[in-house]
PDB file of C-alpha atoms in Angstrom:
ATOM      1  CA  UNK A 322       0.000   0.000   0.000  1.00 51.00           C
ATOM      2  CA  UNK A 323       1.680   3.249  -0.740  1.00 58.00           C
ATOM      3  CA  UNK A 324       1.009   6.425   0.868  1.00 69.00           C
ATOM      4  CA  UNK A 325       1.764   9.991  -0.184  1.00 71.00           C
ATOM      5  CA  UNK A 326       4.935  11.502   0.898  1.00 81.00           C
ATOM      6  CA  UNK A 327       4.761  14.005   3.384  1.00 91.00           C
ATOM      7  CA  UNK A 328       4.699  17.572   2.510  1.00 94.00           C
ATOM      8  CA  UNK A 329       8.003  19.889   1.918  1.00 97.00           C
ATOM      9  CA  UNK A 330       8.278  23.013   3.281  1.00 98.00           C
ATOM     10  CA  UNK A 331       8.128  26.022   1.064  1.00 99.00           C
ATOM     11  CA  UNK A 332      10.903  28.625   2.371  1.00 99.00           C
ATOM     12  CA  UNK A 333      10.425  32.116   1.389  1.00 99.00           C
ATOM     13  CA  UNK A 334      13.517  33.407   1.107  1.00 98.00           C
ATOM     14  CA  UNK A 335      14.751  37.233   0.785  1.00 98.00           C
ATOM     15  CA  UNK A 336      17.968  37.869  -1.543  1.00 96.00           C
ATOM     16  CA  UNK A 337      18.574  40.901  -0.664  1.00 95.00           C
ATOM     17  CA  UNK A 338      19.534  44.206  -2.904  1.00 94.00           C
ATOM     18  CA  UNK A 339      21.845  42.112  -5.636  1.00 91.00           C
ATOM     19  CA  UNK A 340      24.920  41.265  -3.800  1.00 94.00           C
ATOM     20  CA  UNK A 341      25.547  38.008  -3.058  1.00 95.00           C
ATOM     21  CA  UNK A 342      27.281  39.201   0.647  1.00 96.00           C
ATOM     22  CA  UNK A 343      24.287  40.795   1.529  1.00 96.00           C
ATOM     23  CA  UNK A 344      22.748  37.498   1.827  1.00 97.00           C
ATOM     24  CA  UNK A 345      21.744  36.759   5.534  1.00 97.00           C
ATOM     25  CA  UNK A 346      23.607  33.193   6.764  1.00 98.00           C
ATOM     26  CA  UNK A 347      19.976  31.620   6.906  1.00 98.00           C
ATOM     27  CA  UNK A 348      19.562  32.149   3.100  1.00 98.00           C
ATOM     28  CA  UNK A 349      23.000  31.443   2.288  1.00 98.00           C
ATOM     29  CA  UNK A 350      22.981  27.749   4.198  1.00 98.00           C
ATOM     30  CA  UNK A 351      19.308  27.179   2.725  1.00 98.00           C
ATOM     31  CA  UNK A 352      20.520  27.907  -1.248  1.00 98.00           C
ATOM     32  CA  UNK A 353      23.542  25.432  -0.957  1.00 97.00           C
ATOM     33  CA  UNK A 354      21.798  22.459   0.030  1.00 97.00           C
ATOM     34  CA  UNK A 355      18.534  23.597  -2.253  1.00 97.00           C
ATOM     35  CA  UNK A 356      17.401  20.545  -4.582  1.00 96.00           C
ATOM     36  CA  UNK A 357      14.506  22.978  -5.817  1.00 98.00           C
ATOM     37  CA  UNK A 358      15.056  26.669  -6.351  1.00 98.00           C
ATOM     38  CA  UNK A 359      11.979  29.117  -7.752  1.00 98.00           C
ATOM     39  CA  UNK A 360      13.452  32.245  -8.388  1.00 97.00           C
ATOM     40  CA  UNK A 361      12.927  36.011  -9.529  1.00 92.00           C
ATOM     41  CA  UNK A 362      14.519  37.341 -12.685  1.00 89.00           C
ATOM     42  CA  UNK A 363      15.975  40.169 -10.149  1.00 86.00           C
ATOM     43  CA  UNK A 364      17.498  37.659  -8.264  1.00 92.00           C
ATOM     44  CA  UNK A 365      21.724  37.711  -8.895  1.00 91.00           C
ATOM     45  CA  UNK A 366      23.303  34.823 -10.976  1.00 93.00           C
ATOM     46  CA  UNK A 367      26.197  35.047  -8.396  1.00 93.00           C
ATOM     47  CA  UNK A 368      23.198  33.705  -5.385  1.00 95.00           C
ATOM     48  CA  UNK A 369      21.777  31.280  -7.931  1.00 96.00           C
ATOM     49  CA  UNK A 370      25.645  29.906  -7.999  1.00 96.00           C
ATOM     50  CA  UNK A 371      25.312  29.247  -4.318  1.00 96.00           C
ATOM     51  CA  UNK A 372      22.915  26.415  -4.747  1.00 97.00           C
ATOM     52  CA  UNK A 373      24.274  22.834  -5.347  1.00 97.00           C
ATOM     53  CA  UNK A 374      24.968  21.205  -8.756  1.00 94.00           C
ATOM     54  CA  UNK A 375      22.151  19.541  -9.359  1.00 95.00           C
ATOM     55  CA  UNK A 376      19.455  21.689  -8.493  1.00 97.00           C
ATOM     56  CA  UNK A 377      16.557  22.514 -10.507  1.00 97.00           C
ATOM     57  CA  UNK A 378      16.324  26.005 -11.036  1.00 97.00           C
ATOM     58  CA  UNK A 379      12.188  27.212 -11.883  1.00 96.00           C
ATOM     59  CA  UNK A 380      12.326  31.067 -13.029  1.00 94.00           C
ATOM     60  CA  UNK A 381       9.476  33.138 -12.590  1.00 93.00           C
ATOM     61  CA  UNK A 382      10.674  36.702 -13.648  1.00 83.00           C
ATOM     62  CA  UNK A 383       8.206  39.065 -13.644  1.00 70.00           C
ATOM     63  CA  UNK A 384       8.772  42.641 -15.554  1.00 60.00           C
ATOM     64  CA  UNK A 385       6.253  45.180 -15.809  1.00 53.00           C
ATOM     65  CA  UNK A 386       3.130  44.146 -17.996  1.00 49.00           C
ATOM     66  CA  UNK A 387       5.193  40.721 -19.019  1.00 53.00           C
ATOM     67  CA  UNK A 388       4.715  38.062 -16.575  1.00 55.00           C
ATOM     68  CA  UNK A 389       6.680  34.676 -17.459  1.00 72.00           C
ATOM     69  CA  UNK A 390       4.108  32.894 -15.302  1.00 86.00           C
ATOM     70  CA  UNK A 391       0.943  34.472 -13.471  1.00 92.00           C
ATOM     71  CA  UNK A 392       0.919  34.664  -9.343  1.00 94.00           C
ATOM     72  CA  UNK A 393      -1.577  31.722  -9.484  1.00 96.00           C
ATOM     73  CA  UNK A 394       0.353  29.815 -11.707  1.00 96.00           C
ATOM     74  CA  UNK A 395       3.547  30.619  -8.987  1.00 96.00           C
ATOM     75  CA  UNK A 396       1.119  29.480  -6.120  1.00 98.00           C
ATOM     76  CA  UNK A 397       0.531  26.475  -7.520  1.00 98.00           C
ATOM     77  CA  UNK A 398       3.934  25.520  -8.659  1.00 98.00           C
ATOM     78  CA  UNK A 399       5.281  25.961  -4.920  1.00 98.00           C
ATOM     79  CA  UNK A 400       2.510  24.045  -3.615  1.00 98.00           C
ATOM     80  CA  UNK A 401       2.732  20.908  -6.582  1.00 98.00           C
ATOM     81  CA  UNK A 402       6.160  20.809  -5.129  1.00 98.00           C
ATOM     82  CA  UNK A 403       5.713  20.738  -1.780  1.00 98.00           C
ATOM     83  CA  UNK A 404       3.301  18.198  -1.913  1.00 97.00           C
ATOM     84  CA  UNK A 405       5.434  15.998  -3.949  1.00 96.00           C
ATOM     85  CA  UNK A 406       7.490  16.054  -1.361  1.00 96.00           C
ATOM     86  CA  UNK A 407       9.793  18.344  -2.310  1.00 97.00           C
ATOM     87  CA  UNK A 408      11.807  21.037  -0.043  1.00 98.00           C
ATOM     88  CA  UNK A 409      11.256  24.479  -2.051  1.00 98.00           C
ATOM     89  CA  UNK A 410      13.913  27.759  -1.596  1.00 99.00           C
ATOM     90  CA  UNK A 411      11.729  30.285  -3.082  1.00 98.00           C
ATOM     91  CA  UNK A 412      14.334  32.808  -4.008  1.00 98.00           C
ATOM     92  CA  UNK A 413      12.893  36.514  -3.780  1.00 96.00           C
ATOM     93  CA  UNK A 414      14.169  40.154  -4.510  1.00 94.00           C
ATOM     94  CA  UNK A 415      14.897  42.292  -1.431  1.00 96.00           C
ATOM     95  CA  UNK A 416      12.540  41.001   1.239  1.00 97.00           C
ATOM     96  CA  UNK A 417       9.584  38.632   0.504  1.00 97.00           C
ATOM     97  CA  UNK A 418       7.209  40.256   2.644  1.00 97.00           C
ATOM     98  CA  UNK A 419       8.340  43.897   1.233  1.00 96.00           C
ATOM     99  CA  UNK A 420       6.278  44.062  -2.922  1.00 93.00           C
ATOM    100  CA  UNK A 421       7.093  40.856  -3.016  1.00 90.00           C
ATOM    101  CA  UNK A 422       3.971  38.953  -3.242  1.00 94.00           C
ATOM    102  CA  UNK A 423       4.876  37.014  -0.088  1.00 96.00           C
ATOM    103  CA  UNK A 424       2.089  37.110   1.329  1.00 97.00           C
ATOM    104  CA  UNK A 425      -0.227  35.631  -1.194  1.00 97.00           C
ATOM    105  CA  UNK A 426       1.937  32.619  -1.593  1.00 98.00           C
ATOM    106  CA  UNK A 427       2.432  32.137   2.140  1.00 98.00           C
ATOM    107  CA  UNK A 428      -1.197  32.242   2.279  1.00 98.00           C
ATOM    108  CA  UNK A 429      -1.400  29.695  -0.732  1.00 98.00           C
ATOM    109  CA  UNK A 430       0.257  27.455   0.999  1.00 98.00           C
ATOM    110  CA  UNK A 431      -1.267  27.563   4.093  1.00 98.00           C
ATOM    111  CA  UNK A 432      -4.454  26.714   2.799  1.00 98.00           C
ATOM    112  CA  UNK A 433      -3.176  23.751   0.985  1.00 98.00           C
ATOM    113  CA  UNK A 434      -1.487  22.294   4.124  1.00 97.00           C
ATOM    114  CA  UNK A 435       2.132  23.111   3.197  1.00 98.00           C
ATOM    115  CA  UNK A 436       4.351  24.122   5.790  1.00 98.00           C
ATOM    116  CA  UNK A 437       5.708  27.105   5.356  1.00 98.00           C
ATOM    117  CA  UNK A 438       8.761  29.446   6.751  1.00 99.00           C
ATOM    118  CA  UNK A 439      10.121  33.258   5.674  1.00 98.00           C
ATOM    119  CA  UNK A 440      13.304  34.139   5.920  1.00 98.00           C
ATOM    120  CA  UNK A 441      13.745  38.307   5.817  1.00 98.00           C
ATOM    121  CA  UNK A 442      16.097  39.414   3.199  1.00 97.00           C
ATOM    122  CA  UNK A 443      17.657  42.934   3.538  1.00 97.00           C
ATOM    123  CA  UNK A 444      15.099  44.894   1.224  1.00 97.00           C
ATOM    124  CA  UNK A 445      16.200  46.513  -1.375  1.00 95.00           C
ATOM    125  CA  UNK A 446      15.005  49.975   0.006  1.00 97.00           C
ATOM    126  CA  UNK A 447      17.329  49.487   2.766  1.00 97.00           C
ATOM    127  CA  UNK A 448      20.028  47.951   0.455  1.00 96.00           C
ATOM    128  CA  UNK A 449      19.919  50.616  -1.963  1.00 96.00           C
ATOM    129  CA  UNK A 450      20.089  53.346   0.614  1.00 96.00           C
ATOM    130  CA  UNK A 451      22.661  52.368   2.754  1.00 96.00           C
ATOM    131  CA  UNK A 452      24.591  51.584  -0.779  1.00 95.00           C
ATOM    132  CA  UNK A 453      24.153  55.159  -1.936  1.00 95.00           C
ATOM    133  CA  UNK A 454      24.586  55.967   1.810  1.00 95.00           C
ATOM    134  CA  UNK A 455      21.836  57.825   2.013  1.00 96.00           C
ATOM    135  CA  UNK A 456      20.169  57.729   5.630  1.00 96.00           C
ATOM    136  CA  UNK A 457      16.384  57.186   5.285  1.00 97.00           C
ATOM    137  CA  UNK A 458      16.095  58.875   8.944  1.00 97.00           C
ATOM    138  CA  UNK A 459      18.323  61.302   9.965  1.00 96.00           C
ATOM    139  CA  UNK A 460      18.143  63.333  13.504  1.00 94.00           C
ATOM    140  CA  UNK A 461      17.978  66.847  11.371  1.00 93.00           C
ATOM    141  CA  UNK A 462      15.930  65.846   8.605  1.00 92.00           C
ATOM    142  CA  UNK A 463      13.365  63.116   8.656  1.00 94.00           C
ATOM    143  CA  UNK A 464      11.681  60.671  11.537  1.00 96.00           C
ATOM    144  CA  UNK A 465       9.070  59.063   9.216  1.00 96.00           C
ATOM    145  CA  UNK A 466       9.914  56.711   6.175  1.00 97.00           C
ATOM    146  CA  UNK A 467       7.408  55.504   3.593  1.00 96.00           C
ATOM    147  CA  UNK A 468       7.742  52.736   0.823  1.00 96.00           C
ATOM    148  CA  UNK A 469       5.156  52.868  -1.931  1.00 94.00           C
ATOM    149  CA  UNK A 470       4.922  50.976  -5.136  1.00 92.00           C
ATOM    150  CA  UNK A 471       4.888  53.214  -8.482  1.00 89.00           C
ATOM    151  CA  UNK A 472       3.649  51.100 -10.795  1.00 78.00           C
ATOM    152  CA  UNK A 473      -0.218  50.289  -9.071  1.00 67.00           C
ATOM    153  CA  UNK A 474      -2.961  50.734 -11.644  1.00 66.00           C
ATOM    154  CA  UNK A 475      -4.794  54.056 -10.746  1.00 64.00           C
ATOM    155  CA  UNK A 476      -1.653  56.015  -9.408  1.00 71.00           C
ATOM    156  CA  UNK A 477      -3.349  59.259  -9.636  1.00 70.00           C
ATOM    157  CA  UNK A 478      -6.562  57.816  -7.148  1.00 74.00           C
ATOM    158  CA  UNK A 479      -4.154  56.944  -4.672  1.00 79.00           C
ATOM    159  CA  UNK A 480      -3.473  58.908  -1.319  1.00 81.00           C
ATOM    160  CA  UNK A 481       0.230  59.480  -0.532  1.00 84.00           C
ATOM    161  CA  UNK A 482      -0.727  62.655   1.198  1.00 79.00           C
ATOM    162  CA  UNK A 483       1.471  62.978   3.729  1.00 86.00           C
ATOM    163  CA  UNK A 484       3.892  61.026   3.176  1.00 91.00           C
ATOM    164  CA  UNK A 485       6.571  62.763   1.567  1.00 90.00           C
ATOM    165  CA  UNK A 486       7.796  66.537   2.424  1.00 90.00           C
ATOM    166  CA  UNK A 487       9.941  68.148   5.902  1.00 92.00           C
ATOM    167  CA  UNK A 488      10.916  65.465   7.811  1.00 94.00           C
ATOM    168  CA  UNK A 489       9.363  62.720   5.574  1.00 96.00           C
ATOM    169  CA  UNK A 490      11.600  60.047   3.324  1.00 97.00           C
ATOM    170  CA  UNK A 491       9.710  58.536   0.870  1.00 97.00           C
ATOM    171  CA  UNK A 492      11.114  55.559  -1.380  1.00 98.00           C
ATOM    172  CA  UNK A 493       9.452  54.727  -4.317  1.00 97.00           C
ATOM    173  CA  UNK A 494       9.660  50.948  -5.768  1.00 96.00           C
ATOM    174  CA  UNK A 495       9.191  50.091  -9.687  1.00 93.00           C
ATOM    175  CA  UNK A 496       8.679  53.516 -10.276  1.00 94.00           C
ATOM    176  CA  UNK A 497      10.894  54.577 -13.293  1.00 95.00           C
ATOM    177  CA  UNK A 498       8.761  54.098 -16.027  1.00 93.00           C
ATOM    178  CA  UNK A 499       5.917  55.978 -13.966  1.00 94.00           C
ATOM    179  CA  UNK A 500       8.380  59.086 -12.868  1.00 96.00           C
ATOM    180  CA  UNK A 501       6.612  62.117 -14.576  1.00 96.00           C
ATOM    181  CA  UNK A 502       3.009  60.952 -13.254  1.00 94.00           C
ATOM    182  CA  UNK A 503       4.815  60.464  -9.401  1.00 95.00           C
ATOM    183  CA  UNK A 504       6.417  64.109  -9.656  1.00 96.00           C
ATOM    184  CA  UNK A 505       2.801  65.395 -10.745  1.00 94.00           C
ATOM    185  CA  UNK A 506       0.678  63.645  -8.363  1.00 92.00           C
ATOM    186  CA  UNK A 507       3.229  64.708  -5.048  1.00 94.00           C
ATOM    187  CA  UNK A 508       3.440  68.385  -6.705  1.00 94.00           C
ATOM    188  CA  UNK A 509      -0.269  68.215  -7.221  1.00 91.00           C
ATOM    189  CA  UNK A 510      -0.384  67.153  -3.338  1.00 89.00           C
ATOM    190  CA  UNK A 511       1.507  69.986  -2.388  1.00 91.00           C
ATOM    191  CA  UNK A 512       4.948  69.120  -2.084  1.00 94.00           C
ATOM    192  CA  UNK A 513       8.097  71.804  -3.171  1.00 95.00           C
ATOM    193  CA  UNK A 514       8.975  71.371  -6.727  1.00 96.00           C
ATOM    194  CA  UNK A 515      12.764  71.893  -4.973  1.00 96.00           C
ATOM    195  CA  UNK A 516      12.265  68.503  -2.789  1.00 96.00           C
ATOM    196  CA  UNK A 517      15.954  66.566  -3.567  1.00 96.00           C
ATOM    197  CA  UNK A 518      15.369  63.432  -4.915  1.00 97.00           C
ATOM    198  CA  UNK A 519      18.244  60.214  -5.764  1.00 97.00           C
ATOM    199  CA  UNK A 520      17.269  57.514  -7.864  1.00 98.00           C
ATOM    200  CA  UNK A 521      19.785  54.474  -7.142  1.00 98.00           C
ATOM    201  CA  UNK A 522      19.920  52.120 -10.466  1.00 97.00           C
ATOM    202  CA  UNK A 523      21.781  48.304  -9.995  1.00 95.00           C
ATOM    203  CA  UNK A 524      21.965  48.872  -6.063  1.00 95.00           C
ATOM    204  CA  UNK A 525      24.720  46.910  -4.051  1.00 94.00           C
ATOM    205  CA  UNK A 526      25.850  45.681  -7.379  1.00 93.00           C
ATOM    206  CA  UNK A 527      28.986  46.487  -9.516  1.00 93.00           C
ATOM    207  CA  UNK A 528      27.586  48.711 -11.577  1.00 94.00           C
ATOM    208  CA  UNK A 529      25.365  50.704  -9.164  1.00 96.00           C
ATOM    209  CA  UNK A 530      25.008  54.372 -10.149  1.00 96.00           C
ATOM    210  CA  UNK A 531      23.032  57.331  -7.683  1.00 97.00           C
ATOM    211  CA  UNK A 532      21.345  60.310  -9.259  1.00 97.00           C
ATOM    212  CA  UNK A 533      20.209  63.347  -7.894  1.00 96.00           C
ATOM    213  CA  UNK A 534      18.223  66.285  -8.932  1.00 96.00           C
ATOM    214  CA  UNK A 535      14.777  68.024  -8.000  1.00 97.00           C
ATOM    215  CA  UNK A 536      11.450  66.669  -8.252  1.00 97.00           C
ATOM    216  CA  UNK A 537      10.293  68.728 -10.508  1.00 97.00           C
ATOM    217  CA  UNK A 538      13.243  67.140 -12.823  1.00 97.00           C
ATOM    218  CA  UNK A 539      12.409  64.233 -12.005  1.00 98.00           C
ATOM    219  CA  UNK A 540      11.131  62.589 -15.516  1.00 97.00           C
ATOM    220  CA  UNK A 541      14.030  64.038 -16.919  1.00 97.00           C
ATOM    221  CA  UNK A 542      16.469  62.974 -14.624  1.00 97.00           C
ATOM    222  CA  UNK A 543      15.106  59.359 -15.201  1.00 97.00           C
ATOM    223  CA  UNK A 544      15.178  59.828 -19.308  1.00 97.00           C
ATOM    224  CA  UNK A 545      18.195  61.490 -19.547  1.00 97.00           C
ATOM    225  CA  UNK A 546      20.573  59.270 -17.392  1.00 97.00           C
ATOM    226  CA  UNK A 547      18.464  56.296 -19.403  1.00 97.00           C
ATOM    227  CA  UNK A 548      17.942  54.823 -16.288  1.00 97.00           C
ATOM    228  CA  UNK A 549      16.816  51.316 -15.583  1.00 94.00           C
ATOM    229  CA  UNK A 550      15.276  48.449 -13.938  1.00 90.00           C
ATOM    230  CA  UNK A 551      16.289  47.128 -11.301  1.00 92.00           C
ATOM    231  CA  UNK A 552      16.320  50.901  -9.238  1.00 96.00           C
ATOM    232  CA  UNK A 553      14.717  52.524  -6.545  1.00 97.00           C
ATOM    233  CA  UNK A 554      13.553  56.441  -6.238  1.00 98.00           C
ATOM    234  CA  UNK A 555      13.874  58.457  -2.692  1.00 98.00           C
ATOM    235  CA  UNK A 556      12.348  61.626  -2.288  1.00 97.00           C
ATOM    236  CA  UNK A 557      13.472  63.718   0.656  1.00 96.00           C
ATOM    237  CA  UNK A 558      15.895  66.217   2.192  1.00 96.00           C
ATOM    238  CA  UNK A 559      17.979  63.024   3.314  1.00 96.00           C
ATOM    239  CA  UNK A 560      18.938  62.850  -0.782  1.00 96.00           C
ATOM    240  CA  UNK A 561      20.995  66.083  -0.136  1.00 93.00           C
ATOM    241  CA  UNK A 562      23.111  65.951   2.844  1.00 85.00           C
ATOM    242  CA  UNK A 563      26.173  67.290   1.419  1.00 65.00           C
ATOM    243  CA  UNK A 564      28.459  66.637   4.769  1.00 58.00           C
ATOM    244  CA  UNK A 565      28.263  62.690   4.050  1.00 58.00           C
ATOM    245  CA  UNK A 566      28.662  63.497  -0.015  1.00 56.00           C
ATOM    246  CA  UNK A 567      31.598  65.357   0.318  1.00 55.00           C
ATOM    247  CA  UNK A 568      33.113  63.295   3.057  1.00 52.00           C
ATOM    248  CA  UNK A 569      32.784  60.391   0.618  1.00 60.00           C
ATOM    249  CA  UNK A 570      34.278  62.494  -2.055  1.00 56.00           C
ATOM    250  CA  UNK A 571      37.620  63.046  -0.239  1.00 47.00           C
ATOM    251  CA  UNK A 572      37.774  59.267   1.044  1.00 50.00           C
ATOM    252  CA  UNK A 573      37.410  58.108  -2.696  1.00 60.00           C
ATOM    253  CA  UNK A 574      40.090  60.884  -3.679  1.00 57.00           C
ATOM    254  CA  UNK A 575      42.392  60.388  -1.242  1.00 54.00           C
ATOM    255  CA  UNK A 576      42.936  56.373  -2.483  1.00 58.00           C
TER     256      UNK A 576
END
């Protein structure tokens, strides 16, 4: 008489900003003894070479408006593996629980009787700022932080009132292509043309570049640096702080 096999556990796993040594040592020791690995198309080759030879590698990338595989279609790949019996490292951007669609597939899970565990990820908010090392709080310039998603359907319905301006950091995920209707809808809600805003492209990686203009320039700061995906937008006074600019300035120049 056979019998099913027990369930695997699906383990929701942050990979951090990009680089492989941001990687917390949970993740790390999970990947290189993964037999199954579902992962983002954000997530770094250099992680995915952490796993084991031998491992079956499932990629879901998602890009805005072209979806390799639906979030259904995800949830019921992790479960079909689980209940095969099958240990899953679900391999996530940044953390899972941070626009990561988590959540849902915790949730999915759940009410399919896998067992499942999260392990936080440094999120790329955090990632990309201390990269650029820019401080999302600072004592003289902001005590609230916000993270928003720029690419929801009905951007202009939404209420961010209040959450960017004096004392206020606001960081903005997926929001390149979206850049001139953000800078009209936070204008529109009041805030200074003048507010400094970065927009940190590839952070942690290699090839990481930091921008910085106005809001108002905003759009063009985006088009004209021909700046892509994978990057993160902050809008606040913390952008601007030129003691920690120029005091990386004469470290880098004095090497």
């Amino acid at each position: 008489m056979s019998h099913a096999p027990l369930p695997g556990t699906v383990f929701l796993v942050g990979a951090g900003p990009g680089d492989p040594d941001l990687l917390t040592l949970r993740a790390a020791r999970l990947l290189m003894k993964a037999k199954v690995v579902v992962h983002d198309g954000l997530v770094d080759p250099a992680v995915l070479a952490m796993a084991p030879r031998g491992a079956r590698f499932v990629s879901v990338a998602k890009q805005r408006a072209r979806h390799t595989m639906r979030q259904e279609d995800i949830n019921a790949l992790l479960v079909a593996e689980a209940l095969a019996g099958h240990d899953v490292v679900r391999l996530k951007g940044g953390d899972p629980f941070i626009f990561g669609r988590g959540g849902e597939e915790a949730e999915a899970c759940h009410a399919a009787g896998v067992p499942v565990q999260v392990v936080p990820g440094v999120s790329a908010a955090l990632g990309a700022a201390a990269s650029a090392q820019i401080p999302l709080t600072h004592r003289e310039n902001a005590s609230i932080v916000s993270f928003v998603a720029g690419q929801c359907k009905g951007l202009a319905d939404q209420n961010w009132a209040g959450l960017a301006g004096v004392g206020r950091t606001l960081v903005i995920y997926m929001g390149v292509a979206t850049a001139a209707a953000i800078a009209e809808k936070l204008m529109a809600d009041g805030l200074a043309p003048t507010m400094p805003v970065a927009v940190i492209e590839n952070a942690s990686r290699p090839q990481m570049r930091v921008v910085r203009g106005a809001l108002a320039g905003l759009a063009d700061l985006v088009e004209r640096e021909r700046i892509k995906s994978p990057a993160l937008i902050v809008i606040g006074e913390v952008t601007a702080r030129g003691d920690i600019m120029e005091l990386q300035a004469v470290v880098e120049a004095a090497r």
